[in-house]
Coordinates of C-alpha atoms in Angstrom, one line a residue:
M1 CA 120.3 63.3 105.7
V2 CA 117.9 65.2 103.4
N3 CA 119.3 68.6 102.2
A4 CA 116.3 71.4 103.2
D5 CA 116.7 72.9 100.1
S6 CA 116.8 69.5 97.8
G7 CA 112.6 70.3 96.8
I8 CA 111.3 71.6 93.6
T9 CA 109.7 74.8 92.4
I10 CA 106.2 74.7 90.8
E11 CA 108.2 75.8 87.5
E12 CA 110.3 72.5 87.9
L13 CA 107.5 70.3 88.4
V14 CA 105.6 71.7 85.6
A15 CA 108.5 71.6 83.5
A16 CA 108.9 67.7 84.2
L17 CA 105.6 67.3 83.2
K18 CA 105.9 69.3 80.1
A19 CA 108.8 67.0 78.9
L20 CA 105.5 64.2 78.5
P21 CA 104.1 63.9 74.6
R22 CA 100.6 65.6 74.2
G23 CA 97.8 63.8 73.7
T24 CA 99.5 60.5 74.9
F25 CA 97.3 58.4 77.3
F26 CA 99.1 56.9 80.6
S27 CA 98.1 53.9 82.8
Y28 CA 97.4 55.1 86.3
I29 CA 99.8 53.2 88.9
H30 CA 97.4 51.3 90.3
G31 CA 96.5 48.4 87.8
A32 CA 92.7 47.9 88.5
T33 CA 92.3 51.3 87.3
K34 CA 91.4 51.4 83.7
T35 CA 91.1 55.0 83.1
L36 CA 93.7 56.6 81.1
V37 CA 95.0 60.1 81.1
A38 CA 96.9 62.6 79.2
I39 CA 97.9 66.3 78.8
D40 CA 95.9 68.3 76.7
S41 CA 98.0 71.4 76.9
I42 CA 100.0 73.2 79.9
E43 CA 99.7 77.0 80.2
G44 CA 102.6 79.2 80.9
N45 CA 105.5 77.9 83.3
C46 CA 103.3 77.4 86.2
G47 CA 100.1 75.8 85.0
P48 CA 97.2 75.2 85.0
I49 CA 97.6 72.1 83.0
N50 CA 94.5 70.8 81.0
I51 CA 94.3 67.1 80.7
K52 CA 91.6 64.3 78.9
R53 CA 90.8 61.2 81.0
Y54 CA 88.7 58.1 79.7
D55 CA 87.8 54.7 80.9
P56 CA 88.0 52.6 77.4
S57 CA 86.0 49.4 79.6
K58 CA 83.1 51.7 80.0
G59 CA 82.9 52.1 76.0
E60 CA 84.6 55.8 76.6
T61 CA 86.8 56.9 73.6
P62 CA 89.6 59.8 73.5
K63 CA 87.4 61.8 71.3
S64 CA 84.4 61.8 73.9
A65 CA 87.0 62.7 76.8
E66 CA 86.1 66.0 78.5
I67 CA 89.0 68.5 79.2
Q68 CA 89.6 68.9 83.3
S69 CA 92.0 71.3 84.6
I70 CA 94.8 70.7 87.4
S71 CA 94.9 74.0 88.8
T72 CA 98.0 76.3 89.8
Q73 CA 97.4 76.1 93.2
M74 CA 97.0 72.3 93.3
L75 CA 100.5 71.9 91.5
A76 CA 101.9 74.9 94.2
R77 CA 100.9 72.5 97.3
V78 CA 102.5 69.6 95.8
A79 CA 105.4 71.2 94.8
N80 CA 105.8 72.9 98.2
A81 CA 105.4 69.4 99.5
I82 CA 108.3 67.4 97.9
T83 CA 111.8 67.0 99.1
E84 CA 114.3 64.8 97.7
S85 CA 114.5 61.2 98.3
T86 CA 111.4 61.8 100.7
P87 CA 108.0 59.6 100.1
I88 CA 104.9 61.6 99.9
N89 CA 101.4 60.5 99.9
I90 CA 99.3 62.8 97.5
D91 CA 95.8 61.5 98.9
R92 CA 96.9 62.8 102.5
L93 CA 98.8 65.9 101.0
L94 CA 95.4 67.2 98.9
G95 CA 92.7 64.9 100.9
A96 CA 89.3 65.2 98.9
S97 CA 90.2 68.5 97.9
Y98 CA 91.0 67.7 94.1
N99 CA 89.1 65.1 92.2
T100 CA 92.2 64.7 89.6
R101 CA 94.8 64.6 92.3
S102 CA 95.3 60.6 91.2
A103 CA 95.9 61.8 87.6
L104 CA 98.8 64.6 88.7
E105 CA 100.2 61.5 90.7
T106 CA 100.2 59.3 87.9
L107 CA 101.7 61.8 85.0
L108 CA 104.4 62.8 87.8
C109 CA 105.4 59.3 87.9
H110 CA 105.5 58.7 84.2
T111 CA 108.3 61.6 84.4
P112 CA 112.1 60.6 84.7
Q113 CA 112.3 62.1 88.1
F114 CA 109.4 60.4 89.6
Y115 CA 108.9 56.8 91.1
Y116 CA 106.0 55.2 93.1
C117 CA 106.8 53.5 96.0
F118 CA 105.3 51.6 99.3
P119 CA 107.2 52.6 102.4
G120 CA 106.4 50.4 105.8
R121 CA 103.9 52.4 107.9
I122 CA 103.9 52.6 111.5
E123 CA 100.6 51.8 113.1
I124 CA 99.9 52.1 117.0
T125 CA 97.0 50.5 118.5
N126 CA 96.3 50.3 121.9
G127 CA 99.6 51.9 122.4
K128 CA 101.6 49.2 120.9
S129 CA 103.4 50.2 117.4
K130 CA 103.5 47.8 114.7
I131 CA 104.9 48.3 111.4
K132 CA 102.8 47.2 108.6
S133 CA 102.6 47.5 104.6
G134 CA 102.6 51.0 103.6
H135 CA 100.5 53.0 101.3
K136 CA 101.3 54.0 97.9
H137 CA 103.4 57.0 97.8
I138 CA 105.5 58.8 95.2
I139 CA 109.2 59.7 95.8
Y140 CA 111.3 62.8 93.7
L141 CA 115.0 61.3 92.6
P142 CA 116.6 63.8 90.1
N143 CA 119.5 61.8 90.2
E144 CA 118.2 58.4 89.5
P145 CA 116.4 59.0 86.3
H146 CA 114.2 56.4 84.5
N147 CA 113.1 56.4 81.0
L148 CA 110.1 59.3 80.3
G149 CA 106.5 57.5 80.1
E150 CA 107.4 54.6 82.1
L151 CA 105.6 53.8 85.1
V152 CA 108.7 52.5 87.9
E153 CA 108.3 51.4 91.4
K154 CA 111.3 52.2 93.6
E155 CA 112.1 49.3 96.3
I156 CA 111.9 51.4 100.0
K157 CA 114.1 49.6 102.6
N158 CA 114.5 50.6 106.2
M159 CA 112.1 53.7 105.7
E160 CA 109.0 53.7 107.6
I161 CA 106.0 56.9 107.7
N162 CA 104.4 57.8 110.9
E163 CA 101.5 59.1 109.5
I164 CA 100.0 61.3 112.0
P165 CA 96.2 62.4 111.3
S166 CA 96.0 65.9 109.7
K167 CA 94.8 68.7 112.2
N168 CA 91.2 68.7 112.2
V169 CA 89.7 72.0 111.3
I170 CA 86.3 72.7 113.6
Y171 CA 83.3 74.3 111.9
N172 CA 81.3 75.4 114.9
A173 CA 77.7 74.6 116.1
L174 CA 75.6 75.9 113.5
E175 CA 71.8 76.2 113.4
L176 CA 70.0 77.0 109.9
P177 CA 67.5 79.6 109.7
A178 CA 63.7 78.2 110.7
H179 CA 62.4 78.8 107.0
E180 CA 65.5 77.0 105.4
I181 CA 64.7 73.7 107.0
T182 CA 60.9 73.7 106.8
S183 CA 60.7 75.0 103.5
G184 CA 61.6 71.7 101.8
S185 CA 62.8 73.6 98.8
V186 CA 66.3 73.8 99.9
D187 CA 69.1 71.3 100.0
T188 CA 70.1 71.3 103.7
T189 CA 73.5 69.9 103.3
E190 CA 74.5 72.4 100.7
E191 CA 73.1 75.0 103.1
R192 CA 75.2 73.9 106.1
I193 CA 78.1 74.0 103.6
H194 CA 77.2 77.7 102.5
L195 CA 76.6 78.9 105.9
N196 CA 79.9 77.6 107.0
M197 CA 81.8 79.3 104.6
Q198 CA 80.2 82.4 105.5
M199 CA 81.2 82.1 109.6
A200 CA 84.6 80.8 108.5
I201 CA 85.0 84.1 107.0
Y202 CA 83.4 85.6 109.7
E203 CA 86.0 84.0 111.9
I204 CA 89.1 85.0 109.6
G205 CA 87.9 88.5 109.9
C206 CA 87.8 88.7 113.3
S207 CA 91.1 87.4 113.6
L208 CA 92.2 90.3 111.3
G209 CA 90.4 92.6 113.1
V210 CA 87.3 93.5 110.8
K211 CA 83.6 93.2 111.1
T212 CA 81.6 90.7 108.7
F213 CA 78.3 91.5 107.4
I214 CA 76.0 88.6 106.6
A215 CA 73.5 88.4 103.8
K216 CA 70.4 89.5 104.9
N217 CA 68.8 86.0 103.8
D218 CA 71.1 84.2 106.2
Q219 CA 70.7 86.4 109.2
G220 CA 68.2 84.2 110.6
A221 CA 71.1 81.2 111.3
K222 CA 72.2 80.5 114.9
Y223 CA 76.0 80.3 115.3
K224 CA 77.5 78.9 118.5
G225 CA 74.1 79.3 120.3
K226 CA 73.2 82.9 119.5
L227 CA 71.6 84.9 116.6
L228 CA 74.1 86.4 114.2
S229 CA 73.1 90.0 115.5
E230 CA 74.2 89.1 118.7
H231 CA 77.8 88.5 117.7
D232 CA 79.4 91.6 118.4
S233 CA 81.8 91.5 115.1
I234 CA 78.9 90.9 112.7
V235 CA 77.1 93.6 111.0
T236 CA 73.5 93.0 110.0
D237 CA 72.6 96.4 108.9
L238 CA 74.8 98.0 105.9
A239 CA 73.2 101.1 106.0
K240 CA 74.3 101.6 109.8
V241 CA 78.1 101.5 108.3
P242 CA 79.2 104.8 107.3
V243 CA 81.4 104.0 104.2
V244 CA 78.2 102.0 102.9
G245 CA 75.3 104.0 104.4
A246 CA 76.4 107.4 103.1
F247 CA 75.8 106.6 99.5
D248 CA 72.5 106.0 98.3
G249 CA 71.3 102.7 97.3
A250 CA 74.6 101.3 98.4
A251 CA 73.3 98.9 101.5
K252 CA 70.3 97.6 99.3
A253 CA 73.0 96.6 96.9
G254 CA 75.2 95.0 99.0
S255 CA 72.2 93.3 101.1
L256 CA 72.4 89.8 99.7
I257 CA 76.1 89.7 99.2
D258 CA 76.9 86.5 101.2
A259 CA 79.6 88.4 103.3
I260 CA 81.4 91.6 103.5
W261 CA 84.4 92.5 105.7
L262 CA 84.4 95.9 106.9
D263 CA 86.2 98.6 108.8
S264 CA 85.7 102.1 109.9
K265 CA 87.1 103.4 106.5
S266 CA 87.2 101.1 104.1
I267 CA 85.9 97.6 102.6
P268 CA 88.7 95.2 102.3
A269 CA 86.8 92.2 100.8
M270 CA 83.7 90.6 99.8
F271 CA 82.8 87.0 99.3
E272 CA 80.4 85.0 97.3
V273 CA 79.7 81.4 98.1
E274 CA 79.2 79.1 95.5
N275 CA 78.3 75.4 95.5
S276 CA 76.1 74.0 92.8
T277 CA 74.6 77.2 91.7
G278 CA 75.7 80.0 89.3
V279 CA 78.9 82.0 89.8
T280 CA 77.3 84.9 87.7
S281 CA 74.7 86.0 90.2
G282 CA 77.3 86.5 93.0
L283 CA 79.4 88.4 90.5
T284 CA 76.7 90.6 89.6
R285 CA 75.7 91.1 92.8
M286 CA 79.2 92.2 93.7
S287 CA 79.5 94.3 90.4
N288 CA 76.1 96.2 91.5
F289 CA 77.4 97.2 94.7
K290 CA 80.8 98.3 93.5
K291 CA 78.8 100.9 91.0
T292 CA 76.9 102.6 94.1
L293 CA 80.6 103.1 95.9
P294 CA 83.2 105.7 95.2
P295 CA 86.7 104.1 94.5
L296 CA 87.7 102.2 97.6
A297 CA 91.5 101.2 97.7
D298 CA 92.7 97.6 98.5
M299 CA 88.9 96.1 97.9
R300 CA 88.7 92.6 97.0
F301 CA 85.7 90.5 95.2
I302 CA 86.4 86.8 96.4
I303 CA 84.4 84.1 94.7
I304 CA 84.3 81.0 97.2
A305 CA 84.1 77.8 95.6
P306 CA 84.8 74.0 95.8
D307 CA 88.1 73.1 94.7
D308 CA 87.2 71.1 91.6
L309 CA 85.2 74.1 90.2
S310 CA 88.5 76.5 89.2
D311 CA 87.4 75.7 85.4
K312 CA 83.9 77.2 86.0
V313 CA 85.0 80.1 88.2
S314 CA 87.8 81.0 85.8
R315 CA 85.4 81.4 83.2
E316 CA 82.8 83.6 84.8
V317 CA 85.2 85.9 86.6
N318 CA 86.7 86.3 82.9
K319 CA 83.4 87.5 81.4
P320 CA 84.0 91.0 80.2
E321 CA 81.3 92.6 82.1
F322 CA 83.3 91.6 85.3
A323 CA 86.7 92.4 84.0
D324 CA 86.9 95.7 86.5
L325 CA 86.2 93.3 89.6
H326 CA 89.2 91.2 88.7
A327 CA 87.8 88.6 91.5
L328 CA 89.8 86.2 93.1
Y329 CA 89.2 82.6 94.1
L330 CA 89.5 81.1 96.9
P331 CA 88.9 77.3 97.2
Y332 CA 87.1 75.4 99.9
S333 CA 90.2 74.0 101.0
A334 CA 91.9 77.1 101.2
V335 CA 89.5 78.3 103.3
S336 CA 89.7 75.5 105.5
E337 CA 93.7 75.7 105.7
L338 CA 93.3 79.6 106.9
L339 CA 90.4 79.0 109.6
G340 CA 92.4 75.9 110.9
L341 CA 95.4 78.7 111.3
C342 CA 93.2 81.1 112.7
Q343 CA 92.1 78.6 115.4
E344 CA 95.4 77.3 116.0
R345 CA 97.3 80.9 116.1
T346 CA 96.8 84.2 117.1
L347 CA 97.6 86.5 114.4
K348 CA 99.4 89.5 115.1
G349 CA 100.9 92.5 112.5
V350 CA 98.9 90.7 109.3
S351 CA 96.8 93.1 107.5
T352 CA 93.7 91.7 105.6
A353 CA 95.7 91.4 102.5
F354 CA 96.7 88.3 104.1
I355 CA 93.7 86.8 102.5
E356 CA 95.2 86.9 98.9
T357 CA 97.9 84.4 100.4
F358 CA 95.2 81.9 100.1
C359 CA 93.6 82.8 96.8
E360 CA 94.1 81.9 93.5
D361 CA 93.9 84.8 90.6
L362 CA 92.2 83.0 87.5
V363 CA 91.9 86.5 85.6
K364 CA 94.0 86.1 82.0

């Protein structure tokens, strides 16, 4: 039996990685991968961890390697999933959310406590179960350390993994505004993702008991077969919201913010969704809106962006002109995780502060 308490904290995970020498490049677990990875620096006891990667087969050199970040959120998700003597599949755990997941897996397996392994895999086809060769996993064995800096495979006997597909998170039927489709100037794939994030924030807001304003320029979309204005909990005119309309210029200043949560007396949160666009414009809109309002308690400023844009978001939210916002970062994967929870469960006794559980504070 595995002790339920025999896991690892994020601090212990980071401490294990701190033992690896800085600037030493290590080979990936998969022998066909020519890329090498090294730790450049580690910030604090919980990360983030800055790494460098380069591929010598492509003529790249350590000097040309750009610094990339393994975020604190990513480290926490991995640490929370680890149990002693139990294999975990990093790719399945993190999905496509992080482009540094293989680098983290590699670095962990170069520490004495971690091995890579290939447990058997239970596959069900036409109602019949078969045991087949398994996929690569890592396993935490703190009582069986190997040499620091070495990659060691652990042979796993009499263990099979039943890889149940992860729960689907459903982004419901969404029709883009007609002008977005016909203008020819908009990447409709990106626009769909952008609107899906806005609708996810709306659905999450419904679960938390608040209404959601959607940016004026996105209000031509249809959601679940209805115009946004036809949804009871969607607000399309900030001027009619007492907490906003009572102040000169506030409704105009907030009209292009992607999503704003509203209740009768406060503005619990506002959101700007970024994919390939700059983060600065969204922060500027939120900052200008804030200046038109009196001080309001518990008002949150949140940037929603892809998981691998944390470095970019961090640089922007830490600019002096945005210091008073103390903006939080909400990765796409966290939006999906929270939306999935809301689709699966009825939240009770939970305030809008719950959103902070899924956010990352990048302000230094």
